[in-house]
Structures are given as C-alpha cells and as structure tokens.
CSV table of C-alpha atoms in Angstrom, one decimal:
chain,number,residue,atom,x,y,z
A,223,MET,CA,40.5,4.1,-9.6
A,224,THR,CA,37.4,2.9,-7.8
A,225,ALA,CA,36.0,-0.5,-9.0
A,226,ALA,CA,32.6,-0.4,-10.6
A,227,SER,CA,31.3,-2.8,-8.0
A,228,ASP,CA,32.1,-0.2,-5.3
A,229,THR,CA,30.1,2.6,-6.8
A,230,THR,CA,26.4,3.4,-7.2
A,231,HIS,CA,24.2,6.2,-8.2
A,232,PHE,CA,23.0,9.1,-6.1
A,233,GLY,CA,20.7,10.6,-8.6
A,234,PHE,CA,22.8,11.2,-11.7
A,235,GLU,CA,26.0,11.4,-9.7
A,236,THR,CA,28.2,8.3,-9.3
A,237,VAL,CA,29.3,7.9,-5.7
A,238,LYS,CA,31.0,5.2,-3.6
A,239,LEU,CA,28.6,2.7,-2.1
A,240,ALA,CA,29.8,3.7,1.4
A,241,GLU,CA,28.8,7.3,0.8
A,242,LYS,CA,25.3,6.9,-0.6
A,243,GLN,CA,23.5,6.2,2.7
A,244,ALA,CA,24.8,9.4,4.3
A,245,LYS,CA,23.7,11.4,1.3
A,246,VAL,CA,20.2,9.9,1.3
A,247,ASP,CA,20.0,10.5,5.1
A,248,ASP,CA,20.8,14.2,4.6
A,249,VAL,CA,18.1,14.4,1.9
A,250,PHE,CA,15.4,13.2,4.3
A,251,HIS,CA,16.7,15.1,7.3
A,252,LYS,CA,16.0,18.3,5.3
A,253,VAL,CA,12.5,17.4,4.2
A,254,ALA,CA,11.1,15.2,7.1
A,255,ASP,CA,8.7,17.8,8.6
A,256,ARG,CA,7.1,18.6,5.3
A,257,TYR,CA,7.5,15.2,3.5
A,258,ASP,CA,3.8,14.4,3.3
A,259,LEU,CA,2.8,17.9,2.3
A,260,MET,CA,5.2,17.7,-0.6
A,261,ASN,CA,3.9,14.3,-1.6
A,262,ASP,CA,0.5,15.8,-1.9
A,263,MET,CA,1.7,18.7,-3.9
A,264,MET,CA,4.0,16.8,-6.2
A,265,SER,CA,1.5,14.1,-7.1
A,266,GLY,CA,-1.7,16.2,-6.9
A,267,GLY,CA,-2.9,13.9,-4.2
A,268,LEU,CA,-2.4,10.8,-6.4
A,269,HIS,CA,0.0,9.2,-3.9
A,270,ARG,CA,-3.0,8.6,-1.7
A,271,ALA,CA,-4.6,6.5,-4.4
A,272,TRP,CA,-1.4,4.6,-5.0
A,273,LYS,CA,-1.1,3.8,-1.3
A,274,SER,CA,-4.7,2.8,-1.3
A,275,ALA,CA,-3.9,0.2,-4.0
A,276,LEU,CA,-1.1,-0.9,-1.8
A,277,LEU,CA,-3.4,-1.4,1.2
A,278,THR,CA,-5.8,-3.4,-1.0
A,279,ALA,CA,-3.0,-5.7,-1.9
A,280,ILE,CA,-1.9,-6.1,1.8
A,281,ASN,CA,-5.5,-6.9,2.8
A,282,PRO,CA,-4.8,-7.3,6.6
A,283,PRO,CA,-7.2,-9.9,8.1
A,284,LYS,CA,-9.8,-9.0,10.7
A,285,ASP,CA,-9.8,-12.3,12.5
A,286,ARG,CA,-6.3,-13.5,13.1
A,287,ALA,CA,-2.8,-12.4,14.0
A,288,PHE,CA,-1.0,-10.4,11.3
A,289,HIS,CA,2.5,-9.1,11.7
A,290,HIS,CA,3.3,-6.4,9.2
A,291,LEU,CA,6.7,-4.7,8.5
A,292,ASP,CA,6.8,-1.4,6.7
A,293,VAL,CA,10.4,-0.4,5.7
A,294,ALA,CA,11.4,3.2,4.9
A,295,GLY,CA,8.0,4.1,6.2
A,296,GLY,CA,9.1,6.6,8.9
A,297,THR,CA,6.2,9.0,8.7
A,298,GLY,CA,3.8,6.2,9.3
A,299,ASP,CA,1.1,6.7,6.7
A,300,VAL,CA,1.2,3.1,5.4
A,301,ALA,CA,1.4,1.7,8.9
A,302,PHE,CA,-1.5,3.6,10.2
A,303,SER,CA,-3.7,2.5,7.3
A,304,VAL,CA,-2.8,-1.2,7.9
A,305,LEU,CA,-3.7,-0.8,11.6
A,306,GLU,CA,-7.0,0.7,10.8
A,307,ALA,CA,-7.9,-1.9,8.2
A,308,GLY,CA,-6.7,-4.9,10.2
A,309,GLY,CA,-8.2,-6.6,13.2
A,310,PRO,CA,-7.2,-6.3,16.9
A,311,LEU,CA,-4.4,-8.9,16.4
A,312,THR,CA,-2.7,-6.8,13.7
A,313,ASP,CA,0.6,-5.2,14.6
A,314,VAL,CA,3.0,-3.1,12.6
A,315,THR,CA,6.7,-2.5,12.8
A,316,VAL,CA,7.8,0.6,11.0
A,317,LEU,CA,11.5,0.6,10.2
A,318,ASP,CA,13.4,3.6,8.8
A,319,ILE,CA,17.1,4.5,8.8
A,320,ASN,CA,16.3,8.2,9.2
A,321,ALA,CA,15.7,9.4,12.8
A,322,ASP,CA,13.9,12.6,11.7
A,323,MET,CA,11.4,10.6,9.6
A,324,LEU,CA,10.8,8.3,12.6
A,325,ARG,CA,10.3,11.3,14.9
A,326,VAL,CA,7.6,12.6,12.6
A,327,GLY,CA,5.9,9.2,12.5
A,328,ARG,CA,6.0,8.7,16.3
A,329,GLU,CA,4.5,12.1,16.9
A,330,ARG,CA,1.7,11.4,14.4
A,331,GLY,CA,1.1,8.0,15.8
A,332,GLU,CA,0.8,9.3,19.4
A,333,LYS,CA,-1.9,11.7,18.2
A,334,ARG,CA,-3.8,9.2,16.0
A,335,PHE,CA,-3.4,6.1,18.2
A,336,PRO,CA,-3.0,7.1,21.8
A,337,ASP,CA,-2.0,4.3,24.1
A,338,ASN,CA,-1.7,1.9,21.2
A,339,ASP,CA,0.9,-0.8,21.7
A,340,ARG,CA,0.4,-2.5,18.3
A,341,ILE,CA,2.8,-0.2,16.4
A,342,ARG,CA,6.4,0.3,17.0
A,343,PHE,CA,9.0,2.5,15.3
A,344,VAL,CA,12.5,1.1,14.8
A,345,GLN,CA,15.6,2.8,13.4
A,346,GLY,CA,17.3,0.3,11.1
A,347,ASN,CA,18.8,-0.4,7.7
A,348,ALA,CA,16.9,-2.2,5.0
A,349,GLU,CA,20.1,-4.0,4.1
A,350,GLU,CA,20.5,-5.4,7.6
A,351,LEU,CA,17.1,-5.4,9.3
A,352,GLY,CA,18.1,-6.8,12.7
A,353,LEU,CA,14.7,-8.5,12.9
A,354,PRO,CA,13.9,-12.3,13.4
A,355,ASP,CA,13.8,-14.8,10.6
A,356,GLY,CA,10.3,-15.8,9.3
A,357,HIS,CA,8.3,-13.5,11.5
A,358,PHE,CA,6.3,-11.2,9.3
A,359,ASP,CA,3.2,-11.9,7.2
A,360,CYS,CA,3.8,-9.0,4.9
A,361,TYR,CA,6.7,-6.7,4.0
A,362,THR,CA,6.1,-3.3,2.3
A,363,ILE,CA,8.3,-0.6,1.1
A,364,ALA,CA,6.7,2.5,-0.5
A,365,PHE,CA,8.9,4.9,-2.5
A,366,GLY,CA,12.0,3.8,-0.5
A,367,ILE,CA,13.8,1.0,-2.2
A,368,ARG,CA,15.4,3.2,-4.9
A,369,ASN,CA,17.2,5.0,-2.0
A,370,VAL,CA,18.9,1.8,-0.8
A,371,PRO,CA,22.5,1.5,-1.9
A,372,ARG,CA,22.4,-2.3,-2.3
A,373,ILE,CA,18.9,-3.2,-3.5
A,374,ASP,CA,19.7,-6.9,-3.8
A,375,LYS,CA,20.6,-7.1,-0.1
A,376,ALA,CA,17.4,-5.4,0.9
A,377,LEU,CA,15.4,-7.9,-1.1
A,378,THR,CA,17.3,-10.8,0.5
A,379,GLU,CA,16.5,-9.4,3.9
A,380,ALA,CA,12.9,-9.0,3.0
A,381,TYR,CA,12.8,-12.7,2.0
A,382,ARG,CA,14.5,-13.7,5.3
A,383,VAL,CA,12.1,-12.0,7.7
A,384,LEU,CA,8.9,-13.1,5.9
A,385,LYS,CA,7.1,-16.3,6.9
A,386,ARG,CA,6.4,-19.0,4.3
A,387,GLY,CA,3.4,-17.7,2.5
A,388,GLY,CA,4.4,-14.1,3.3
A,389,ARG,CA,4.2,-11.4,0.7
A,390,PHE,CA,6.6,-8.7,-0.5
A,391,LEU,CA,5.0,-5.5,-1.8
A,392,CYS,CA,6.9,-2.6,-3.2
A,393,LEU,CA,5.4,0.7,-4.4
A,394,GLU,CA,7.9,2.6,-6.4
A,395,PHE,CA,8.2,5.3,-9.1
A,396,SER,CA,8.6,3.7,-12.5
A,397,HIS,CA,9.0,4.5,-16.2
A,398,VAL,CA,6.3,6.3,-18.1
A,399,ASP,CA,5.7,4.6,-21.4
A,400,VAL,CA,2.6,6.5,-22.7
A,401,PRO,CA,3.3,8.8,-25.7
A,402,LEU,CA,3.0,12.5,-24.9
A,403,LEU,CA,2.5,11.8,-21.1
A,404,ASP,CA,6.2,10.8,-21.0
A,405,LYS,CA,7.2,14.2,-22.3
A,406,ILE,CA,4.9,16.1,-20.0
A,407,TYR,CA,6.1,14.0,-17.0
A,408,GLU,CA,9.8,14.7,-17.9
A,409,THR,CA,9.2,18.4,-18.1
A,410,TYR,CA,7.2,18.5,-14.9
A,411,SER,CA,9.8,16.5,-13.0
A,412,PHE,CA,12.8,18.6,-13.8
A,413,ARG,CA,11.3,22.0,-14.2
A,414,VAL,CA,8.5,22.1,-11.6
A,415,ILE,CA,9.3,19.7,-8.7
A,416,PRO,CA,12.7,21.1,-7.6
A,417,PRO,CA,11.4,24.7,-7.5
A,418,MET,CA,8.3,23.5,-5.7
A,419,GLY,CA,10.5,21.8,-3.2
A,420,ARG,CA,12.4,25.0,-2.6
A,421,MET,CA,9.2,26.9,-2.1
A,422,VAL,CA,7.7,24.5,0.4
A,423,THR,CA,10.7,23.2,2.3
A,424,GLY,CA,13.4,25.8,1.6
A,425,GLU,CA,15.4,23.1,-0.2
A,426,ALA,CA,15.5,22.3,-3.9
A,427,GLU,CA,18.4,19.8,-3.9
A,428,PRO,CA,16.5,16.9,-2.3
A,429,TYR,CA,13.9,17.1,-5.0
A,430,GLN,CA,16.5,17.3,-7.7
A,431,TYR,CA,17.8,14.0,-6.3
A,432,LEU,CA,14.3,12.6,-6.2
A,433,VAL,CA,13.6,13.1,-9.9
A,434,GLU,CA,17.1,11.9,-10.9
A,435,SER,CA,16.9,8.8,-8.7
A,436,ILE,CA,13.6,7.8,-10.4
A,437,ARG,CA,15.4,7.7,-13.8
A,438,LYS,CA,18.2,5.5,-12.4
A,439,PHE,CA,15.9,2.9,-10.9
A,440,PRO,CA,15.6,-0.4,-12.9
A,441,LYS,CA,12.7,-0.7,-15.3
A,442,PRO,CA,9.8,-2.8,-14.0
A,443,GLN,CA,10.7,-6.1,-15.6
A,444,ALA,CA,14.3,-5.8,-14.5
A,445,PHE,CA,13.2,-5.1,-10.9
A,446,ALA,CA,10.8,-8.1,-11.1
A,447,ASN,CA,13.7,-10.2,-12.1
A,448,MET,CA,15.7,-9.0,-9.0
A,449,ILE,CA,12.7,-9.9,-6.8
A,450,GLU,CA,12.8,-13.4,-8.3
A,451,ASP,CA,16.6,-13.6,-7.8
A,452,ALA,CA,16.1,-13.0,-4.1
A,453,GLY,CA,14.0,-16.1,-3.8
A,454,PHE,CA,10.5,-14.8,-4.3
A,455,ARG,CA,8.0,-16.5,-6.6
A,456,ARG,CA,5.2,-15.2,-8.7
A,457,ALA,CA,6.9,-11.8,-9.0
A,458,LYS,CA,4.8,-9.4,-11.0
A,459,PHE,CA,4.2,-5.7,-11.3
A,460,THR,CA,1.1,-3.5,-12.0
A,461,PRO,CA,1.8,-0.1,-13.6
A,462,MET,CA,-0.4,2.8,-12.5
A,463,THR,CA,-1.0,6.3,-13.8
A,464,GLY,CA,0.6,5.6,-17.2
A,465,GLY,CA,3.6,4.0,-15.6
A,466,VAL,CA,4.4,6.9,-13.2
A,467,VAL,CA,4.5,4.3,-10.5
A,468,ALA,CA,4.3,0.5,-10.3
A,469,LEU,CA,3.2,-1.9,-7.6
A,470,HIS,CA,5.6,-4.9,-7.4
A,471,SER,CA,4.9,-8.1,-5.5
A,472,GLY,CA,6.3,-11.5,-4.8
A,473,TRP,CA,5.6,-14.4,-2.5
A,474,LYS,CA,7.8,-16.4,-0.2
A,475,LEU,CA,6.6,-19.9,-1.0
C-alpha cells in the first residue's frame, strides 16, 4: 500500500506524487494554444482585473534595476505587464515546466516586444528552479501553485531565489464564502466550465481537473501559514470577487 506521504491530489483523484507532474503537463499541453481565450470566457474577463491587482502589488520601479521572476507564467501575460510598467532596467524571467505554454509565450513576446532582451523564457520546475540564490526582487505565480505536487518545496525555492527585502506574490483560486454566490459558483464550475472547455478547445477533461483542483487547494489562512513556514514574514491574503480568488503575499526579511 502506498504511504500517504507519497500521494497527492490530481483534482479529486489520489495519485502518486511522482505521477502528478506528468498529468498536469498533459493538461496544459492540450489547452496551451487557447489558454488565454478560455481564461477570458471562464471568468468573463475578470482574470484581467485580478492580474491588474497583482501588477499593482508588484509595482515595478521606473528608476532602478528590478529583477522579476514569474513562475508558471508560460503564456507571458504577467511578464509582459511587468515589462511595460517597469523602467528600462526591469527584466523578467518567465519559468514554466510546460514547453507548449512557453512556446505560446515566446511567440507572443516576439510580436509584442521585438528585439527585446529584457525577457527570457526558461523551462524549469517550481520545486527546483535552477536559478541563483538571492537574485530576484519579486517572485510571482498566478493560478499555478495548486498544480505543483509539493507546494512546500515551491515556497522554499521562492524564498531561496529572492533577495532580502524581496516579495512573494501568489494569485490563486480560493474558497467562496459569500452565501448564495457559493452555490452559483459551484454550479457554474461543474456544469458550465467543462462543457465550455470542450467547445473551445475540444477537451473537457482539463477543465474538469481545473475545477476539482481548486476545491483541493488549501483555504487562504492555511496557505498563508505555509508561506510563513517557508520563511516569509508578514504573510497575508486579500480575497477578491467574493473569495473566487485571493492574492497572497509575503516578504523575505
């Protein structure tokens, strides 16, 4: 019998830790080319407002060097916003484990920022970044950390690569706690999103995983405690849209 410590959740399914990453990779391989379109459709465009709040929290400076790391950001939307908001000494590293998502991001980046050497796309694992200690001013991960098999390892890696005074920011789906909205959200998630995914991408299974994975993610305070356990200080979270998402933060002090 497999020990509990060797298992994790893939949606509502219990799988071996060693198997989860391949399953997640397959999900994003299937949806990479229409990932942003589906985000618009599923959220009614609200994901853009959520990411705008993330950018406000990042607040890249105009007048000094700023090294930003965006993990699980393959399609590049967060990275592009940081580049546009920051000054000429801002640079962004986009790290994603999925080659198809990175391909989409590179193609978009070449069109949006031709001849720009301030952004690079790196294939890598959030649990083992392969990046230098104490290098980045800010680490972001938007709607990606729930897909990581060992979240505690990803948080430890985030702490390692940040400078002293650096900030960790995580935008993630959360737990709706508004009466009536929670019922509407539950029905929409399970009865609308997977069929919508099949219509737009030809695949319903990745979106069934999406809605299940949200339910298995720790509640906001529990995740804030995990951020503190990784060494960060002043960990806090801000619920948005009735708790549909939350913006988590912590500082390396």
